[in-house]
Structure formats: structure tokens, C-alpha cells
Amino acid sequence: MRSTISKYVTAFAVLASSVSFAQAADVEVLHWWTSGGEAAALNVLKKDLEGQGIGWQDMPVAGGGGTQAMTVLRARVTSGNAPTAVQMLGFDITDWAKEGALANLNDVASAEGWDKVVPEALQKFSKYDGQWVAAPVNVHSTNWVWANKKILDDLGIEQPKTWDELVAAMQKVKDSGKTAVAHGGQPWQDATIFDAVVMATGGPEFYQKAFIDLDKEALGSDTMKEAFDRMTVIRSFVDDNFSGRDWNLASAMVINDEAAFQFMGDWAKGEFLKAGKKPDEDFLCFRFPGTQEQVTFNSDQFAMFKQGDTPSEEQKALAKAIMAPSFQSAFNVVKGSVPARTDVPDTDFDACGKKGMKDLAAASESGNLFGSMAHGHANPASVKNAMYDVITAQFNGEYDSETAVQELVSAVDLAQ
Ligand code: GAL
């Protein structure tokens, strides 16, 4: 009896290990979704694939904004060991497609009708040379404020609508002894704030000229200097320990009633939800003052690295799963972003999500939708990183605003 059972157990173990081996080989996904809210959203994708019998091999690379993830990716590809699928932003997709590294997803895209439901602004990055090379999972935007409702109510602070109102609000919070701005001093986070500050200071045409067209005059202008001056003002409202702090720990300061505001993309909402907080009751979401009409967006997309002449069945299945309307709803409700498809109803989204979807549609309609400089949707990584360096040096007081403007012009020039 014993030996029969042990035979079964052994047979089962062999079967189980071969199954898990086969599954492990299915899709290896490189991503940087490691915070609580991000991991919860990623789980929605994992579960969805699991339900379809597709195995998941996790390759997380911590570090918000994906800077470290892109370094790891480069090393993996260079050593001939590219992951099956990779989370990527904007111009990084284009850069890899240019190198001929990405699988062509046209078959699945045409079978699923992606052309009709993915907005032009995203297709610009999902396609290279007219071919689909990535599946967009969401649309985030960077020009948001996440505010602690209790602190604002206690101090009698109204939602600020202009820069001056924001400065007055930050001052009031600081005077009360709380931290006004929860921030993590990392280049991509400094740049995320700069996205909003430049838009608020110069307006949409200026943002376009400076960040997307890389117009020298705009980059070196008095308006840019004013934007840097405003960064100095914001710098005076962060706490002493901001340097190097992860973005989700900054979100936690707002969540835990320690700080009033965080200027961050809507992935921050994922942290609030994960902590059981409710929009309009515990926290407020609104556009950075002076950018109420604009949306500076970034979209997480999954690109499949070539494994042969055509994408593997698993790669196709992953791409298809990412683009399924029900998945786009379920995933983005948790992630804080909005769907990458235009045909997904907002029914399941909370107030911030509904606002995000409305803002995106309105901005796209009125010509107020712009790729985020900080998140790789305005220019390739070479230019983005050159900008990061200057923005961070200025934020930390290494450059005054005048020097920062000059450095920005020359850094961008050199990077091109
Ligand atoms: C962004 C990405 C978001 C979020 C954020 C922080 O670049 O689009 O999905 O993960 O970084 O890690």
C-alpha cells in the first residue's frame, strides 16, 4: 500500500515538475512593477494568463519609471538572452524596433482589430514602420496632484487651481508642521514634476516646442528659467529626507497623513487603493494647477522580443490577452491608469479613473494631449536622460535657474 502511494506521489511529482517546467518556459516578462499597487495590477495580468494556461516567469527589476529595467534589458539582449516580453515606454519601443529586435504582431493585431480601437497617439509607439511591435496595456498621465483630504480640510485649504494658490496652500501646510510635498529625490521623479511645472508655466505650445520639438529658443528661454524657479519653490516644501526616496514611499506619506500633496502620475492611485483609501473621501486627485486642460501621457506597452521568424504562440496569446477589453478594464481599475482602447466603458472605474478617461478624450480632441518628457514619450532615452541630469542638478541646488537653462540647451544638443 505504502509503495503504491509513494509510486503515485513520485509520478505526480514528476508530472508536476514537468508541467511547471513547461509553464516556466512559456513567457518570461521583464517589468518594473514592484510597488504594492503595481504588483496588485500585475497580478491581474498573471491571473488572466494563468486562466488561459499560459505560464509566467517573473523578471521584476525594481526602480520606478523603468530606468534600471532598461539597463537590465540591454544586458540581457547583449548576452543573447532576451526575455520573451518586456514592459516598455514610448521611444524605447521605437529604439528596439529600429534594431530589429522586436517580433511583428501584425497577425494578432489584424485578427483582433487593434487599428480601430487604439488611439493614434499610442499607435505612434506601438507600431514601427507600419508594423505592430507592441501591445499597449494602459494610458497613464503625469500631471496629477494626489492630496490628503483630511489635512486640507483641517487647514481649510481649497483645491488649488493656479500656481499662486498652490504656493499658498503649500505654505499653509508647512506652517502647520506637516510636510507640504511628499517627494522622492530620484531623477525620474524630479522630471515627472518638471513635466507638470513646464506645462503650467509655459502652456501647451511651449511644452511642445521645448520638450517634443527640442526647439533651442524654447529650451533656453525666460519661460524655462521661470519653470526652474518654480522647481526651487517646490524644493523648499519637501522634507529633509526626500533624497533617493522611492515614489511609493512618498505616496505613503500622503496616505498616512504625514504630507499633503504628491505630484505624481496616476500610478500613485494604485498605492492609495491598495491601502484601502477612497477617492473624494480620503484623498483627492486633480490636475496640477494650470494644466487642467492638458494631459501629459505615457503608455506602458509590452513588446515581444524575437525568438524566431514569427512570434511564438505564447507571445501572441500574451499580446491578445493584454488587449482584451475586459482585461483592460480590470487591470487599469487597479493600476490607476486608463484603458489603451477607446471602446472600454468607464463603469467599473472610480471617480479619479472616470476623470482620467474624460480628460484623456477631451485633451486628445482639443489638441492638448502631449507625450510625457519624463516617461519617454517626448524623445528617445538619450535626450530624456540628458534632461534628467540637468533637472536633478538644478533641483538639488547644483545649478541656479540661469545655469540650468544653459545646461539644458547644451545637454540636449549633445544628446542628439
Ligand atoms: C511609469 C510607468 C508606470 C509606473 C511608474 C512608476 O514609467 O508607466 O506604469 O510603473 O513608472 O514605476
Coordinates of C-alpha atoms and ligand atoms in Angstrom, one line a residue:
M1 CA 0.0 0.0 0.0
R2 CA 2.7 2.4 1.1
S3 CA 4.7 1.7 -2.1
T4 CA 1.7 2.2 -4.3
I5 CA 1.0 5.6 -2.7
S6 CA 4.7 6.5 -3.0
K7 CA 4.6 5.5 -6.6
Y8 CA 1.7 7.8 -7.2
V9 CA 3.3 10.5 -5.3
T10 CA 6.5 10.1 -7.3
A11 CA 4.6 10.0 -10.6
F12 CA 2.6 13.1 -9.5
A13 CA 5.8 14.9 -8.6
V14 CA 7.4 14.1 -11.9
L15 CA 4.3 15.3 -13.7
A16 CA 4.0 18.4 -11.6
S17 CA 7.7 19.3 -12.2
S18 CA 7.4 18.8 -15.9
V19 CA 4.2 20.9 -16.0
S20 CA 5.8 23.6 -14.0
F21 CA 8.9 23.4 -16.2
A22 CA 6.9 23.7 -19.3
Q23 CA 5.0 26.6 -17.9
A24 CA 8.1 28.3 -16.7
A25 CA 9.4 28.3 -20.2
D26 CA 6.2 29.9 -21.5
V27 CA 6.5 33.7 -21.1
E28 CA 9.2 35.5 -19.2
V29 CA 8.1 39.0 -18.5
L30 CA 10.6 41.8 -17.6
H31 CA 8.9 44.7 -15.8
W32 CA 9.4 47.2 -13.1
W33 CA 6.0 46.9 -11.3
T34 CA 7.3 46.1 -7.8
S35 CA 5.4 48.5 -5.6
G36 CA 2.3 47.3 -3.7
G37 CA -0.2 48.9 -6.2
E38 CA 1.8 47.9 -9.2
A39 CA 2.2 44.3 -8.0
A40 CA -1.6 44.1 -7.4
A41 CA -2.2 45.2 -11.0
L42 CA 0.4 42.8 -12.4
N43 CA -1.4 40.1 -10.6
V44 CA -4.5 40.8 -12.6
L45 CA -2.4 40.0 -15.7
K46 CA -0.8 36.9 -14.2
K47 CA -4.1 35.5 -13.2
D48 CA -5.6 36.2 -16.6
L49 CA -2.8 34.3 -18.3
E50 CA -2.9 31.5 -15.8
G51 CA -6.6 31.1 -16.6
Q52 CA -5.6 30.6 -20.3
G53 CA -2.9 28.0 -19.3
I54 CA 0.0 30.4 -20.1
G55 CA 2.9 30.1 -17.7
W56 CA 4.5 33.2 -16.2
Q57 CA 8.2 33.6 -15.4
D58 CA 8.6 36.8 -13.4
M59 CA 11.6 39.1 -14.1
P60 CA 11.0 42.2 -11.9
V61 CA 13.6 44.9 -11.9
A62 CA 12.8 47.4 -9.1
G63 CA 13.1 51.1 -9.8
G64 CA 10.3 53.4 -10.7
G65 CA 10.0 54.7 -14.2
G66 CA 11.9 51.8 -15.6
T67 CA 15.4 53.3 -15.7
Q68 CA 17.1 50.2 -14.1
A69 CA 14.8 47.8 -16.0
M70 CA 16.1 49.2 -19.3
T71 CA 19.7 48.7 -18.2
V72 CA 19.0 45.1 -17.3
L73 CA 17.2 44.6 -20.6
R74 CA 20.2 45.9 -22.6
A75 CA 22.5 43.5 -20.7
R76 CA 20.2 40.5 -21.3
V77 CA 19.9 41.2 -25.0
T78 CA 23.6 41.8 -25.4
S79 CA 24.3 38.4 -23.8
G80 CA 21.9 36.7 -26.2
N81 CA 19.3 36.0 -23.6
A82 CA 16.4 38.4 -24.4
P83 CA 13.2 37.9 -22.2
T84 CA 10.1 36.9 -24.1
A85 CA 8.1 40.0 -23.3
V86 CA 9.1 43.4 -21.9
Q87 CA 7.3 46.3 -20.3
M88 CA 8.4 49.4 -22.3
L89 CA 7.7 53.1 -22.7
G90 CA 7.4 55.2 -25.9
F91 CA 10.6 55.8 -27.6
D92 CA 12.3 52.8 -26.0
I93 CA 10.0 50.7 -28.1
T94 CA 11.0 52.6 -31.2
D95 CA 14.7 52.3 -30.4
W96 CA 14.4 48.5 -30.0
A97 CA 12.3 48.1 -33.1
K98 CA 14.9 50.1 -35.1
E99 CA 17.4 47.5 -34.0
G100 CA 15.2 44.7 -35.5
A101 CA 14.8 43.1 -32.1
L102 CA 11.0 43.0 -31.8
A103 CA 8.5 40.5 -33.1
N104 CA 6.0 41.5 -35.6
L105 CA 2.5 41.4 -34.1
N106 CA 0.5 42.2 -37.2
D107 CA -1.3 38.9 -37.4
V108 CA -2.8 39.2 -33.9
A109 CA -3.4 42.9 -34.3
S110 CA -5.4 42.5 -37.5
A111 CA -7.3 39.5 -36.2
E112 CA -8.2 41.5 -33.1
G113 CA -8.9 44.8 -34.9
W114 CA -6.4 46.9 -32.9
D115 CA -6.2 49.6 -35.6
K116 CA -9.7 50.6 -34.9
V117 CA -9.5 50.9 -31.1
V118 CA -6.0 52.1 -30.2
P119 CA -5.7 55.9 -30.5
E120 CA -3.2 57.4 -32.9
A121 CA -1.1 58.9 -30.1
L122 CA -0.4 55.3 -28.8
Q123 CA -0.1 53.7 -32.3
K124 CA 2.8 56.1 -32.9
F125 CA 4.8 53.9 -30.4
S126 CA 3.0 50.5 -30.8
K127 CA 4.0 50.5 -34.5
Y128 CA 7.3 50.8 -36.2
D129 CA 7.4 51.2 -40.0
G130 CA 3.7 50.5 -40.2
Q131 CA 4.1 47.1 -38.3
W132 CA 2.6 46.4 -34.8
V133 CA 5.5 45.7 -32.4
A134 CA 3.9 46.3 -29.0
A135 CA 0.6 45.9 -27.2
P136 CA -0.4 48.9 -25.1
V137 CA -1.8 47.9 -21.7
N138 CA -2.8 51.4 -20.4
V139 CA -2.5 55.2 -20.6
H140 CA -1.1 57.0 -17.6
S141 CA -0.6 60.7 -17.2
T142 CA 1.9 62.6 -15.2
N143 CA 0.3 66.0 -14.5
W144 CA -1.7 64.9 -11.4
V145 CA -1.8 66.0 -7.8
W146 CA -2.6 63.4 -5.1
A147 CA -3.8 65.2 -1.9
N148 CA -4.6 64.2 1.6
K149 CA -8.2 65.3 2.1
K150 CA -8.1 65.4 5.9
I151 CA -5.1 67.7 6.0
L152 CA -6.6 70.1 3.5
D153 CA -10.0 70.1 5.4
D154 CA -8.3 70.6 8.8
L155 CA -6.3 73.6 7.4
G156 CA -9.2 75.0 5.4
I157 CA -7.3 74.6 2.1
E158 CA -9.4 74.7 -1.1
Q159 CA -8.2 72.7 -4.1
P160 CA -5.6 75.0 -5.6
K161 CA -6.3 76.0 -9.2
T162 CA -3.3 78.2 -10.0
W163 CA 0.4 78.3 -9.2
D164 CA -0.1 81.1 -6.7
E165 CA -2.9 79.2 -4.9
L166 CA -0.7 76.1 -4.8
V167 CA 2.2 78.0 -3.3
A168 CA -0.2 79.5 -0.7
A169 CA -1.5 76.0 0.1
M170 CA 2.0 74.5 0.4
Q171 CA 2.9 77.4 2.8
K172 CA -0.1 76.8 5.0
V173 CA 0.8 73.1 5.3
K174 CA 4.4 73.8 6.1
D175 CA 3.4 76.4 8.7
S176 CA 1.2 73.7 10.4
G177 CA 4.3 71.5 10.8
K178 CA 3.3 68.8 8.3
T179 CA 5.2 68.1 5.1
A180 CA 3.7 70.0 2.2
V181 CA 5.1 67.9 -0.7
A182 CA 5.9 64.2 -0.4
H183 CA 8.7 63.7 -2.9
G184 CA 11.4 61.2 -3.7
G185 CA 14.6 62.7 -5.0
Q186 CA 15.3 60.5 -7.9
P187 CA 15.9 61.9 -11.4
W188 CA 12.8 60.4 -13.0
Q189 CA 10.6 61.8 -10.1
D190 CA 12.1 65.2 -10.3
A191 CA 11.5 65.1 -14.1
T192 CA 7.9 64.0 -13.5
I193 CA 7.2 67.2 -11.5
F194 CA 9.0 69.2 -14.2
D195 CA 6.6 67.8 -16.9
A196 CA 3.7 69.5 -15.0
V197 CA 5.6 72.6 -14.0
V198 CA 6.8 73.3 -17.6
M199 CA 3.2 72.7 -18.9
A200 CA 1.8 75.0 -16.2
T201 CA 4.4 77.7 -16.7
G202 CA 4.6 77.8 -20.5
G203 CA 1.4 76.3 -21.7
P204 CA 0.9 73.6 -24.3
E205 CA 2.6 75.3 -27.2
F206 CA 5.7 75.9 -25.1
Y207 CA 5.7 72.3 -23.9
Q208 CA 5.5 71.1 -27.5
K209 CA 8.3 73.3 -28.7
A210 CA 10.7 72.7 -25.7
F211 CA 10.2 69.0 -25.0
I212 CA 9.0 67.5 -28.2
D213 CA 10.5 69.7 -31.0
L214 CA 13.6 70.4 -28.8
D215 CA 13.5 74.0 -30.1
K216 CA 16.6 75.7 -28.8
E217 CA 14.9 79.0 -28.2
A218 CA 12.2 77.5 -26.1
L219 CA 14.7 75.4 -24.1
G220 CA 16.9 78.4 -23.4
S221 CA 14.0 80.9 -22.8
D222 CA 13.0 83.0 -19.8
T223 CA 9.9 80.8 -19.6
M224 CA 12.2 77.8 -19.0
K225 CA 14.0 79.8 -16.4
E226 CA 10.8 80.6 -14.7
A227 CA 9.9 76.9 -14.7
F228 CA 13.2 76.1 -12.9
D229 CA 12.5 78.9 -10.4
R230 CA 9.2 77.2 -9.6
M231 CA 11.1 73.9 -9.1
T232 CA 13.2 75.8 -6.5
V233 CA 10.0 76.9 -4.8
I234 CA 8.7 73.2 -4.7
R235 CA 12.1 72.1 -3.4
S236 CA 11.6 74.4 -0.4
F237 CA 8.4 72.4 0.5
V238 CA 9.8 68.9 0.6
D239 CA 11.0 67.2 3.8
D240 CA 14.7 66.7 4.8
N241 CA 14.7 63.0 3.9
F242 CA 13.4 63.3 0.4
S243 CA 16.7 62.3 -1.3
G244 CA 16.6 58.9 -3.0
R245 CA 13.2 58.0 -1.6
D246 CA 11.1 55.7 -3.7
W247 CA 7.9 57.2 -5.2
N248 CA 5.6 54.7 -3.4
L249 CA 7.1 55.7 0.0
A250 CA 6.3 59.3 -0.9
S251 CA 2.7 58.2 -1.7
A252 CA 2.7 56.5 1.7
M253 CA 3.4 59.9 3.4
V254 CA 0.2 61.3 1.9
I255 CA -1.7 58.1 2.7
N256 CA -0.5 58.2 6.3
D257 CA -1.5 61.8 7.0
E258 CA 2.2 63.0 7.1
A259 CA 2.1 65.0 3.9
A260 CA -0.5 67.0 2.0
F261 CA 0.5 66.6 -1.7
Q262 CA 2.3 64.4 -4.1
F263 CA 2.9 65.5 -7.7
M264 CA 3.0 62.2 -9.5
G265 CA 1.5 60.1 -12.3
D266 CA -1.7 58.2 -11.7
W267 CA 0.2 55.0 -10.8
A268 CA 0.1 56.7 -7.3
K269 CA -3.6 55.9 -7.1
G270 CA -2.7 52.2 -7.1
E271 CA -1.0 52.8 -3.8
F272 CA -3.9 54.7 -2.3
L273 CA -6.3 51.9 -3.3
K274 CA -4.0 49.2 -2.1
A275 CA -4.0 51.0 1.3
G276 CA -7.9 50.9 1.3
K277 CA -8.2 54.6 0.7
K278 CA -11.1 56.1 -1.3
P279 CA -11.1 59.0 -3.7
D280 CA -13.0 62.1 -2.6
E281 CA -13.3 60.6 1.0
D282 CA -9.6 60.1 1.9
F283 CA -7.7 61.5 -1.0
L284 CA -8.2 64.0 -3.9
C285 CA -7.0 63.7 -7.4
F286 CA -6.8 66.8 -9.6
R287 CA -4.6 68.1 -12.4
F288 CA -1.5 70.1 -11.5
P289 CA -2.7 73.7 -11.1
G290 CA -2.5 75.5 -14.5
T291 CA -2.7 72.2 -16.5
Q292 CA -6.4 71.5 -16.1
E293 CA -7.0 71.2 -19.8
Q294 CA -3.8 69.3 -20.7
V295 CA -2.7 65.7 -20.4
T296 CA 0.9 64.6 -20.5
F297 CA 0.7 60.9 -21.1
N298 CA 2.7 57.8 -21.1
S299 CA 1.6 54.3 -22.0
D300 CA 3.0 51.0 -20.8
Q301 CA 3.3 48.7 -23.6
F302 CA 4.5 45.1 -23.9
A303 CA 6.9 44.3 -26.7
M304 CA 7.8 40.8 -27.6
F305 CA 11.5 40.0 -28.3
K306 CA 12.1 37.9 -31.5
Q307 CA 12.6 34.3 -30.8
G308 CA 12.2 33.1 -34.4
D309 CA 10.8 34.4 -37.7
T310 CA 7.3 34.7 -36.2
P311 CA 6.2 35.4 -32.6
S312 CA 5.6 32.3 -30.5
E313 CA 2.0 31.1 -29.7
E314 CA 2.6 32.3 -26.1
Q315 CA 3.7 35.7 -27.2
K316 CA 0.7 36.0 -29.4
A317 CA -1.6 34.9 -26.6
L318 CA 0.0 37.4 -24.2
A319 CA -0.5 40.2 -26.7
K320 CA -4.1 39.2 -27.3
A321 CA -4.8 38.9 -23.5
I322 CA -3.3 42.4 -22.9
M323 CA -5.7 43.9 -25.4
A324 CA -8.9 42.2 -24.4
P325 CA -11.4 44.8 -23.4
S326 CA -12.4 43.1 -20.1
F327 CA -8.8 42.8 -19.1
Q328 CA -8.1 46.4 -19.9
S329 CA -10.9 47.4 -17.6
A330 CA -9.9 45.0 -14.7
F331 CA -6.2 45.9 -14.9
N332 CA -6.5 49.6 -15.1
V333 CA -9.0 49.9 -12.3
V334 CA -6.3 48.5 -10.1
K335 CA -3.3 50.2 -11.7
G336 CA -4.6 53.8 -11.6
S337 CA -4.2 54.2 -15.4
V338 CA -7.0 54.2 -18.0
P339 CA -7.5 51.7 -20.9
A340 CA -5.4 51.9 -24.0
R341 CA -8.5 51.1 -26.0
T342 CA -11.1 53.7 -26.7
D343 CA -14.0 51.3 -26.5
V344 CA -13.8 50.2 -22.9
P345 CA -16.7 51.6 -20.7
D346 CA -15.8 53.6 -17.5
T347 CA -18.4 51.7 -15.5
D348 CA -16.0 49.9 -13.1
F349 CA -13.7 52.9 -12.6
D350 CA -13.7 55.2 -9.5
A351 CA -14.0 59.0 -9.7
C352 CA -10.3 59.5 -10.5
G353 CA -10.4 56.9 -13.2
K354 CA -13.5 58.3 -14.7
K355 CA -11.9 61.8 -14.7
G356 CA -8.8 60.3 -16.2
M357 CA -10.7 58.8 -19.1
K358 CA -12.7 62.0 -19.7
D359 CA -9.6 64.2 -19.5
L360 CA -7.8 62.0 -22.0
A361 CA -10.6 62.0 -24.5
A362 CA -11.1 65.8 -24.2
A363 CA -7.3 66.5 -24.4
S364 CA -7.0 64.3 -27.5
E365 CA -10.0 66.1 -29.1
S366 CA -8.7 69.6 -28.4
G367 CA -5.1 69.1 -29.3
N368 CA -4.0 69.1 -25.6
L369 CA -2.5 65.6 -25.4
F370 CA 1.3 65.5 -25.2
G371 CA 3.8 62.8 -24.7
S372 CA 5.5 62.9 -21.3
M373 CA 9.1 64.0 -21.3
A374 CA 9.8 62.3 -18.0
H375 CA 8.4 59.0 -19.2
G376 CA 9.9 58.5 -22.6
H377 CA 7.1 59.8 -24.7
A378 CA 8.6 63.1 -25.9
N379 CA 12.1 62.0 -27.0
P380 CA 14.5 59.0 -27.1
A381 CA 16.2 57.9 -23.9
S382 CA 19.5 59.7 -24.9
V383 CA 17.7 63.1 -24.8
K384 CA 15.5 62.1 -21.8
N385 CA 18.5 61.2 -19.7
A386 CA 20.4 64.3 -20.6
M387 CA 17.4 66.4 -19.4
Y388 CA 17.1 64.3 -16.2
D389 CA 20.7 65.2 -15.3
V390 CA 20.1 69.0 -15.6
I391 CA 16.7 68.9 -13.9
T392 CA 18.0 66.9 -10.9
A393 CA 21.2 69.0 -10.6
Q394 CA 19.0 72.2 -10.5
F395 CA 16.5 70.7 -8.1
N396 CA 19.4 69.8 -5.7
G397 CA 20.8 73.3 -5.9
E398 CA 23.9 72.5 -8.0
Y399 CA 22.7 74.9 -10.7
D400 CA 20.8 78.1 -10.3
S401 CA 17.9 78.6 -12.8
E402 CA 20.0 80.6 -15.3
T403 CA 22.8 78.0 -15.4
A404 CA 20.2 75.2 -15.7
V405 CA 18.7 76.8 -18.7
Q406 CA 22.1 77.0 -20.4
E407 CA 23.0 73.4 -19.4
L408 CA 19.7 72.2 -20.7
V409 CA 20.3 73.7 -24.2
S410 CA 23.8 72.2 -24.4
A411 CA 22.9 68.8 -22.9
V412 CA 20.0 68.4 -25.4
D413 CA 22.3 69.5 -28.2
L414 CA 24.9 67.0 -27.3
A415 CA 22.4 64.1 -26.8
Q416 CA 21.0 64.4 -30.3
Ligands
GAL1 C1 6.0 54.6 -15.2 C2 5.1 53.5 -15.6 C3 4.0 53.3 -14.6 C4 4.6 53.2 -13.2 C5 5.7 54.2 -12.9 C6 6.4 54.0 -11.6 O1 7.0 54.9 -16.1 O2 4.5 53.9 -16.8 O3 3.3 52.1 -15.0 O4 5.0 51.9 -13.0 O5 6.6 54.3 -13.9 O6 7.1 52.8 -11.6

